[in-house]
PDB file of C-alpha atoms in Angstrom:
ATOM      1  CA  UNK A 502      -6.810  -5.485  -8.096  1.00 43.00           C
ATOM      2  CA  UNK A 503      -4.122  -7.735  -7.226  1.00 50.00           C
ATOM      3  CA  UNK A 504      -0.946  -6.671  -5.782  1.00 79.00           C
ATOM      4  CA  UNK A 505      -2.986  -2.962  -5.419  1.00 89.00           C
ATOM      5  CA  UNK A 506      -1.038  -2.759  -1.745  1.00 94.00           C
ATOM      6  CA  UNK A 507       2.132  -3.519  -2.818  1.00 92.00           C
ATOM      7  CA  UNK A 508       1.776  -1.418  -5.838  1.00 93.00           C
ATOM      8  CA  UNK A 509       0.643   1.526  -3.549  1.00 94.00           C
ATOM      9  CA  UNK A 510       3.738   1.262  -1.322  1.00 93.00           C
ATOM     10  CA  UNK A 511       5.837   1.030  -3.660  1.00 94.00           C
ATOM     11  CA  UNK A 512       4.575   4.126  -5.749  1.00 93.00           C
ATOM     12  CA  UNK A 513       4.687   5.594  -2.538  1.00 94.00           C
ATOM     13  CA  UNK A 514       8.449   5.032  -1.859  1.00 92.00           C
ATOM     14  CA  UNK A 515       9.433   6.240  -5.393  1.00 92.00           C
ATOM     15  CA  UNK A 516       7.736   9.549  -5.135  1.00 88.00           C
ATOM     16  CA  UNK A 517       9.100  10.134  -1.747  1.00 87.00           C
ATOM     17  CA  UNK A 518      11.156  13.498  -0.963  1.00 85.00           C
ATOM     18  CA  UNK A 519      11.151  13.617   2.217  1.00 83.00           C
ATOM     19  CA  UNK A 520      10.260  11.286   5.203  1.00 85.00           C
ATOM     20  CA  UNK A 521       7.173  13.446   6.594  1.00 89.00           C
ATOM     21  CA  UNK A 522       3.408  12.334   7.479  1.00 91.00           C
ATOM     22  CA  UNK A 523       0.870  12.068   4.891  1.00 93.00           C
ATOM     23  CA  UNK A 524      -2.436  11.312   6.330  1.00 95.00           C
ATOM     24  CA  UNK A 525      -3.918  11.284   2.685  1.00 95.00           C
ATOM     25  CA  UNK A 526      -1.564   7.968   2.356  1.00 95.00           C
ATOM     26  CA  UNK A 527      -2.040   6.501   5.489  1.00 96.00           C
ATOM     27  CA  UNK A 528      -5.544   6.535   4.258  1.00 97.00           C
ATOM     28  CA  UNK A 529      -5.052   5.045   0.829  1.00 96.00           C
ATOM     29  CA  UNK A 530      -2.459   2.329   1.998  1.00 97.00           C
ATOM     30  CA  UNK A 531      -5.519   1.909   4.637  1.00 97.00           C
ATOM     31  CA  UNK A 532      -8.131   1.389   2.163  1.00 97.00           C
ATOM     32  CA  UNK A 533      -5.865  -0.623  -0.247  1.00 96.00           C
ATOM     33  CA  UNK A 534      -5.748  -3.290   2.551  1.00 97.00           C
ATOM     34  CA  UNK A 535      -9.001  -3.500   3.751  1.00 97.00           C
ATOM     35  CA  UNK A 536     -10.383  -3.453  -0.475  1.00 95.00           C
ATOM     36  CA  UNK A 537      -7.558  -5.964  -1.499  1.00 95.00           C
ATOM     37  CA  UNK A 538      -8.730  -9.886  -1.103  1.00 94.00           C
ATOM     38  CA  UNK A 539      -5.145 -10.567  -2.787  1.00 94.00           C
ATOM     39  CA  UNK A 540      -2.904  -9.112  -0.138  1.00 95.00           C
ATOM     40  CA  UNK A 541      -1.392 -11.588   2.649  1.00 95.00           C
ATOM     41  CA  UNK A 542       1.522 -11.008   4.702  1.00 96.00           C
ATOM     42  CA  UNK A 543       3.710 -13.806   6.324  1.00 96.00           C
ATOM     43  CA  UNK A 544       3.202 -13.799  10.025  1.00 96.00           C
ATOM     44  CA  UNK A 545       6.676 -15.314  11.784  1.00 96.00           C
ATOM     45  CA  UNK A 546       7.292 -17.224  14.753  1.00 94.00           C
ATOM     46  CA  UNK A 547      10.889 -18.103  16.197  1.00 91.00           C
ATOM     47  CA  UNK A 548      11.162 -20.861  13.493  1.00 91.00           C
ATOM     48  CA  UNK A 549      10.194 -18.872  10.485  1.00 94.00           C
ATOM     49  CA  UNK A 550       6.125 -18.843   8.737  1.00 96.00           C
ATOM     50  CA  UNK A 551       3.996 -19.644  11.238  1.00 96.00           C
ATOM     51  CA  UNK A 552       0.673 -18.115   9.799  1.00 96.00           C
ATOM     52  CA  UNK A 553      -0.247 -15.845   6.923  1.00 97.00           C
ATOM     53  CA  UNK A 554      -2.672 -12.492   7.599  1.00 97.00           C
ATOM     54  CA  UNK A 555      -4.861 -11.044   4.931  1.00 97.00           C
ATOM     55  CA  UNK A 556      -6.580  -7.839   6.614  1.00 97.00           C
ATOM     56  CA  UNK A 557      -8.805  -7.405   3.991  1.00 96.00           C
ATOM     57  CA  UNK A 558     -10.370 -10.981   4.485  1.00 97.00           C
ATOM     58  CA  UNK A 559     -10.559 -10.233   8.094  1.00 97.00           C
ATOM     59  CA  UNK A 560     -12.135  -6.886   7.801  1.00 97.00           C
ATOM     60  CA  UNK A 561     -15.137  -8.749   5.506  1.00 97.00           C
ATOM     61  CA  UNK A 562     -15.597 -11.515   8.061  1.00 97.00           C
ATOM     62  CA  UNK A 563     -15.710  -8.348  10.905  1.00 97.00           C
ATOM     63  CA  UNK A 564     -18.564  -6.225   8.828  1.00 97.00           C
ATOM     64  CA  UNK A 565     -20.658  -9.229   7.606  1.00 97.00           C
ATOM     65  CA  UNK A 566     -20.464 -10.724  11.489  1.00 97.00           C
ATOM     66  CA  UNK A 567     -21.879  -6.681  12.576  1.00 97.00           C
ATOM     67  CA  UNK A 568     -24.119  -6.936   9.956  1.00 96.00           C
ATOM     68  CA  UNK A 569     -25.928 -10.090  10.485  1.00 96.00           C
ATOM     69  CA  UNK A 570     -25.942  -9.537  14.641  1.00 96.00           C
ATOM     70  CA  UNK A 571     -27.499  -5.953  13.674  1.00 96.00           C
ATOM     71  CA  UNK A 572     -29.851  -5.939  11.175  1.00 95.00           C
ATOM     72  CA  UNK A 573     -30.702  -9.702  11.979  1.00 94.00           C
ATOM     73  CA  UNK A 574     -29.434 -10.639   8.305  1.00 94.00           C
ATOM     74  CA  UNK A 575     -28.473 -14.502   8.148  1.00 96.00           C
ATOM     75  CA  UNK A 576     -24.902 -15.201   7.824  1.00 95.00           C
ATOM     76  CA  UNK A 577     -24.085 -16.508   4.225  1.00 96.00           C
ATOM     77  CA  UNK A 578     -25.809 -13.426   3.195  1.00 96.00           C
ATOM     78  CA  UNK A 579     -24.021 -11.131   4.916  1.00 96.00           C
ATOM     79  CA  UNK A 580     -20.669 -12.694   3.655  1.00 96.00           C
ATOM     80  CA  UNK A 581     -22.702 -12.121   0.344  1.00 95.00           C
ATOM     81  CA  UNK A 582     -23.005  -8.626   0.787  1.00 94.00           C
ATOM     82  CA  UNK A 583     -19.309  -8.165   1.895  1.00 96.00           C
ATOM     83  CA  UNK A 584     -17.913 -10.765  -0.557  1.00 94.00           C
ATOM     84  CA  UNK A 585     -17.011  -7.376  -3.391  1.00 88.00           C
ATOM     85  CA  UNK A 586     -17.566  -4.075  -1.174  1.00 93.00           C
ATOM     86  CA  UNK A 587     -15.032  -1.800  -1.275  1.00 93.00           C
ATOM     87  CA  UNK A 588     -13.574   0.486   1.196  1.00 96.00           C
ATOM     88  CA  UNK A 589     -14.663   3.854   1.242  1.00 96.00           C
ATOM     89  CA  UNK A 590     -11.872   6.541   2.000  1.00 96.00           C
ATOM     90  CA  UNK A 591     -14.092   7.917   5.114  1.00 96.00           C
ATOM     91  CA  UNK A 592     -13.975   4.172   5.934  1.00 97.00           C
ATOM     92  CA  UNK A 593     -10.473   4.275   5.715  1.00 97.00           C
ATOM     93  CA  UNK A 594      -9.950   7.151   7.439  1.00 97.00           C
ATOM     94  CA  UNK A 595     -11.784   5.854  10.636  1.00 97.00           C
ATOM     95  CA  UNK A 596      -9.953   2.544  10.245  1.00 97.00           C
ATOM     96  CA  UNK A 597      -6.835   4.650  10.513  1.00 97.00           C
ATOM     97  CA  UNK A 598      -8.327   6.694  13.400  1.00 97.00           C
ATOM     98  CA  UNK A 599      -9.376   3.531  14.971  1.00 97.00           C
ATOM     99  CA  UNK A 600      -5.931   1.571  14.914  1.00 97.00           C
ATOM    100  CA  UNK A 601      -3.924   4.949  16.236  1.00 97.00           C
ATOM    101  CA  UNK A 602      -5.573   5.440  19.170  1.00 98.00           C
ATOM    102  CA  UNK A 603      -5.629   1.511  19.834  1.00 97.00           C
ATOM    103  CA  UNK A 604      -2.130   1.723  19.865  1.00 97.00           C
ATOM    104  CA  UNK A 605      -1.746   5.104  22.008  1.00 96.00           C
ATOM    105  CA  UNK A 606      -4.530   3.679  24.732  1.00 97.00           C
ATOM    106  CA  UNK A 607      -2.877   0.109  24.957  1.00 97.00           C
ATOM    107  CA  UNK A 608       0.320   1.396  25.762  1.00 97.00           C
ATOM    108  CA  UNK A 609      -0.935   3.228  28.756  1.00 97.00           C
ATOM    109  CA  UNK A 610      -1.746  -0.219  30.098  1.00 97.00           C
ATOM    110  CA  UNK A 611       1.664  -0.577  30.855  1.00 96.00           C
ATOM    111  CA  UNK A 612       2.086  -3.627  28.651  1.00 97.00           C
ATOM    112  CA  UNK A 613       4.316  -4.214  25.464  1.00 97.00           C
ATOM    113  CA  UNK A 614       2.326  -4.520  22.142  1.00 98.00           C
ATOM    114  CA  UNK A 615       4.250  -6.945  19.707  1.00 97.00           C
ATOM    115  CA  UNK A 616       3.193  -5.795  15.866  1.00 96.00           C
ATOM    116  CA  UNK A 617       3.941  -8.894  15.070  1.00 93.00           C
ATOM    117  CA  UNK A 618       6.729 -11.055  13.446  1.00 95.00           C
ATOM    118  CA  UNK A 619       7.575 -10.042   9.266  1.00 96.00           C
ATOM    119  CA  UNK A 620      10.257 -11.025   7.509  1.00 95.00           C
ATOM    120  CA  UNK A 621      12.620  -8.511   8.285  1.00 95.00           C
ATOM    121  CA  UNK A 622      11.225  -7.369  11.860  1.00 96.00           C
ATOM    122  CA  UNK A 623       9.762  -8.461  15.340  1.00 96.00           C
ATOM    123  CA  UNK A 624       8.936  -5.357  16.176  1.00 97.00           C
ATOM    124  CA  UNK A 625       7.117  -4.574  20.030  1.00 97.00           C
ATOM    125  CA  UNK A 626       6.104  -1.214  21.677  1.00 98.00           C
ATOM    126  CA  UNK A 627       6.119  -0.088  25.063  1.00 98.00           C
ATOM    127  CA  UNK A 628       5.355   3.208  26.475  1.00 97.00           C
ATOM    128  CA  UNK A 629       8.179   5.405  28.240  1.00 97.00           C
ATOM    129  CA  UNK A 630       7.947   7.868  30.468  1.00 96.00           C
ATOM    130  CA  UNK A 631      10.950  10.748  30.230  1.00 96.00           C
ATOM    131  CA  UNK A 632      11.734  12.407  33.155  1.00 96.00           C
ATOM    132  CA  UNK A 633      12.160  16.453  32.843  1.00 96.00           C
ATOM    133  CA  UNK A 634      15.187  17.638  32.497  1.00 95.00           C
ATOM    134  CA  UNK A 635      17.764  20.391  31.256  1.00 94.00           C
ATOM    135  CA  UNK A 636      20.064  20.308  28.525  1.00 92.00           C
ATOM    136  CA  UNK A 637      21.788  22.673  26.494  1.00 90.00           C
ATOM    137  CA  UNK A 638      20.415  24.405  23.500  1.00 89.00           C
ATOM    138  CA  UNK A 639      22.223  26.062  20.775  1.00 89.00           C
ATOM    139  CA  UNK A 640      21.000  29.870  20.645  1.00 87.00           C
ATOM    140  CA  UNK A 641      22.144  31.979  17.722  1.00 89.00           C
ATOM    141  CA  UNK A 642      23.653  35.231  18.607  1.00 90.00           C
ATOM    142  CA  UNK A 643      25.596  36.438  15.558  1.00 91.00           C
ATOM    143  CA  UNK A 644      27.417  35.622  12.512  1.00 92.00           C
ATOM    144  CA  UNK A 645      30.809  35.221  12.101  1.00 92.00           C
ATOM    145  CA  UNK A 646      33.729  37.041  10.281  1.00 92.00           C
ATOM    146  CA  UNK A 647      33.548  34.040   7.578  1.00 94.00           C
ATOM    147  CA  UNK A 648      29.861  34.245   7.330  1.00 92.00           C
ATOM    148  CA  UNK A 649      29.537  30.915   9.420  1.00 93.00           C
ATOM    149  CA  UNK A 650      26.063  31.855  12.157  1.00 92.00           C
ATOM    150  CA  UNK A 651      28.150  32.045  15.787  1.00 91.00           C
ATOM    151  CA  UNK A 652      25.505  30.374  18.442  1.00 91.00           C
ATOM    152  CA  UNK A 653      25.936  29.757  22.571  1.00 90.00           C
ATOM    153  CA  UNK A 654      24.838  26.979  24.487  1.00 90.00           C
ATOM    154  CA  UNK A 655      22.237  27.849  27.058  1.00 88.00           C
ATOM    155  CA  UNK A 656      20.367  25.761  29.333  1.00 91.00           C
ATOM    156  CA  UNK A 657      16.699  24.725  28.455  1.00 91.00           C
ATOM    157  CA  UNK A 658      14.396  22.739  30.294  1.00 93.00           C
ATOM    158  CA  UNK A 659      12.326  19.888  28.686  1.00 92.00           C
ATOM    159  CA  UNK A 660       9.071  18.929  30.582  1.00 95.00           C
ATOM    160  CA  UNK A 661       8.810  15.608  31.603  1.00 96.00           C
ATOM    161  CA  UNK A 662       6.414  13.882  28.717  1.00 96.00           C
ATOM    162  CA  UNK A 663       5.907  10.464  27.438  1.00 97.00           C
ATOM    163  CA  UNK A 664       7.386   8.541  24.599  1.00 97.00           C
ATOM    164  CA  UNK A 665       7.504   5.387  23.087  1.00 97.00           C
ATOM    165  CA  UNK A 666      10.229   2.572  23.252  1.00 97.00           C
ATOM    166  CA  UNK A 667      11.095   0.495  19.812  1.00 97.00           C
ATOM    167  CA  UNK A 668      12.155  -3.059  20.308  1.00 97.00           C
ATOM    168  CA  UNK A 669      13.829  -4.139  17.502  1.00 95.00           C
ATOM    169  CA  UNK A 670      16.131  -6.957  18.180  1.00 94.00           C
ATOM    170  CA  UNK A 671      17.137  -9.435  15.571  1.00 95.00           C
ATOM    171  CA  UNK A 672      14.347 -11.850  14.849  1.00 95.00           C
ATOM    172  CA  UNK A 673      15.233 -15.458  15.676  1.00 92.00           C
ATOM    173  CA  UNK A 674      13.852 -16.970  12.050  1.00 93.00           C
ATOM    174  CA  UNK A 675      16.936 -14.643  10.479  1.00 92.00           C
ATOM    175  CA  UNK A 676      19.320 -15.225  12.832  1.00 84.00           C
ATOM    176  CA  UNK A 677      18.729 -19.169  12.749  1.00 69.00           C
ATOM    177  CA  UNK A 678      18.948 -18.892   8.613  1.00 66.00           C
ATOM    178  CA  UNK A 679      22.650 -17.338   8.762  1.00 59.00           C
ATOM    179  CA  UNK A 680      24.021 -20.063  11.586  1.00 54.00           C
ATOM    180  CA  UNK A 681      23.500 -22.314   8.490  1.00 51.00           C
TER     181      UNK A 681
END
């Protein structure tokens, strides 16, 4: 089982045509991490490692805490119980369920949500609002003598909706290592 996640993405990436959504790999990269005890990622601070982050360790310690406060089990043998399970992909599919609309409700508090730092990112999201507004819109209306489609430019209006603002900048641990 070890390396399963990184396996996964990576199998993932290879067989890759196009850059759509796949919600039957969000939930296998889901249950991957919450089923794989040998998964970690680095957390980063402004200095570099600050902390590590297993998610599947942290999803055990979660279930056998609900466990023991709801069926009045004792703690060790929750952990017990939790110590091998396996994530389910209905499980998995909640998880993912769960963590989306986390992210879409926080951002309507108004305040950023830092994902945390990696080693290549220290990445934060904020929700944006985008005024309406009108912009031209290519319209076909023919083809030319060549063959080449002839289109016009005609004004459409997009409503005013929300978004969400990426902040990407460079993260301080990798622009400290190249001052070096």
């Amino acid at each position: 089982m070890a390396n399963q996640v990184n396996s996964l993405v990576e199998d993932i990436k290879k067989n890759l045509s196009q850059c759509s959504a796949s919600r039957k790999d969000e939930m296998r990269v889901m249950q991957a991490m919450l089923s794989d005890p040998d998964y970690e990622v680095n957390v980063y601070g402004k200095t570099g490692i600050v902390d590590t982050y297993n998610p599947c360790k942290d999803f055990r310690s979660m279930c056998s805490s609900i466990i023991s406060s709801a069926a009045k089990v004792p703690t060790a043998e929750a952990e017990s119980m939790m110590s091998n399970y396996s994530v389910k992909k209905n499980e998995a599919s909640s998880m993912v369920n769960i963590s989306k609309e986390f992210i879409n409700t926080y951002l309507h508090t108004g305040r950023k949500l830092p994902l945390g730092g990696r080693e290549m990112s220290d990445i934060s999201l904020t929700l944006k609002n985008v005024p309406a507004k009108v912009r031209p819109c290519p319209h076909k209306i023919g083809v030319n003598e060549d063959g080449s489609n002839m289109y016009s430019r005609n004004p459409t209006t997009v409503e005013a909706h929300e978004s969400i603002k990426v902040q990407a900048p460079c993260p301080a641990w990798i622009k400290g290592s190249s001052n070096q």
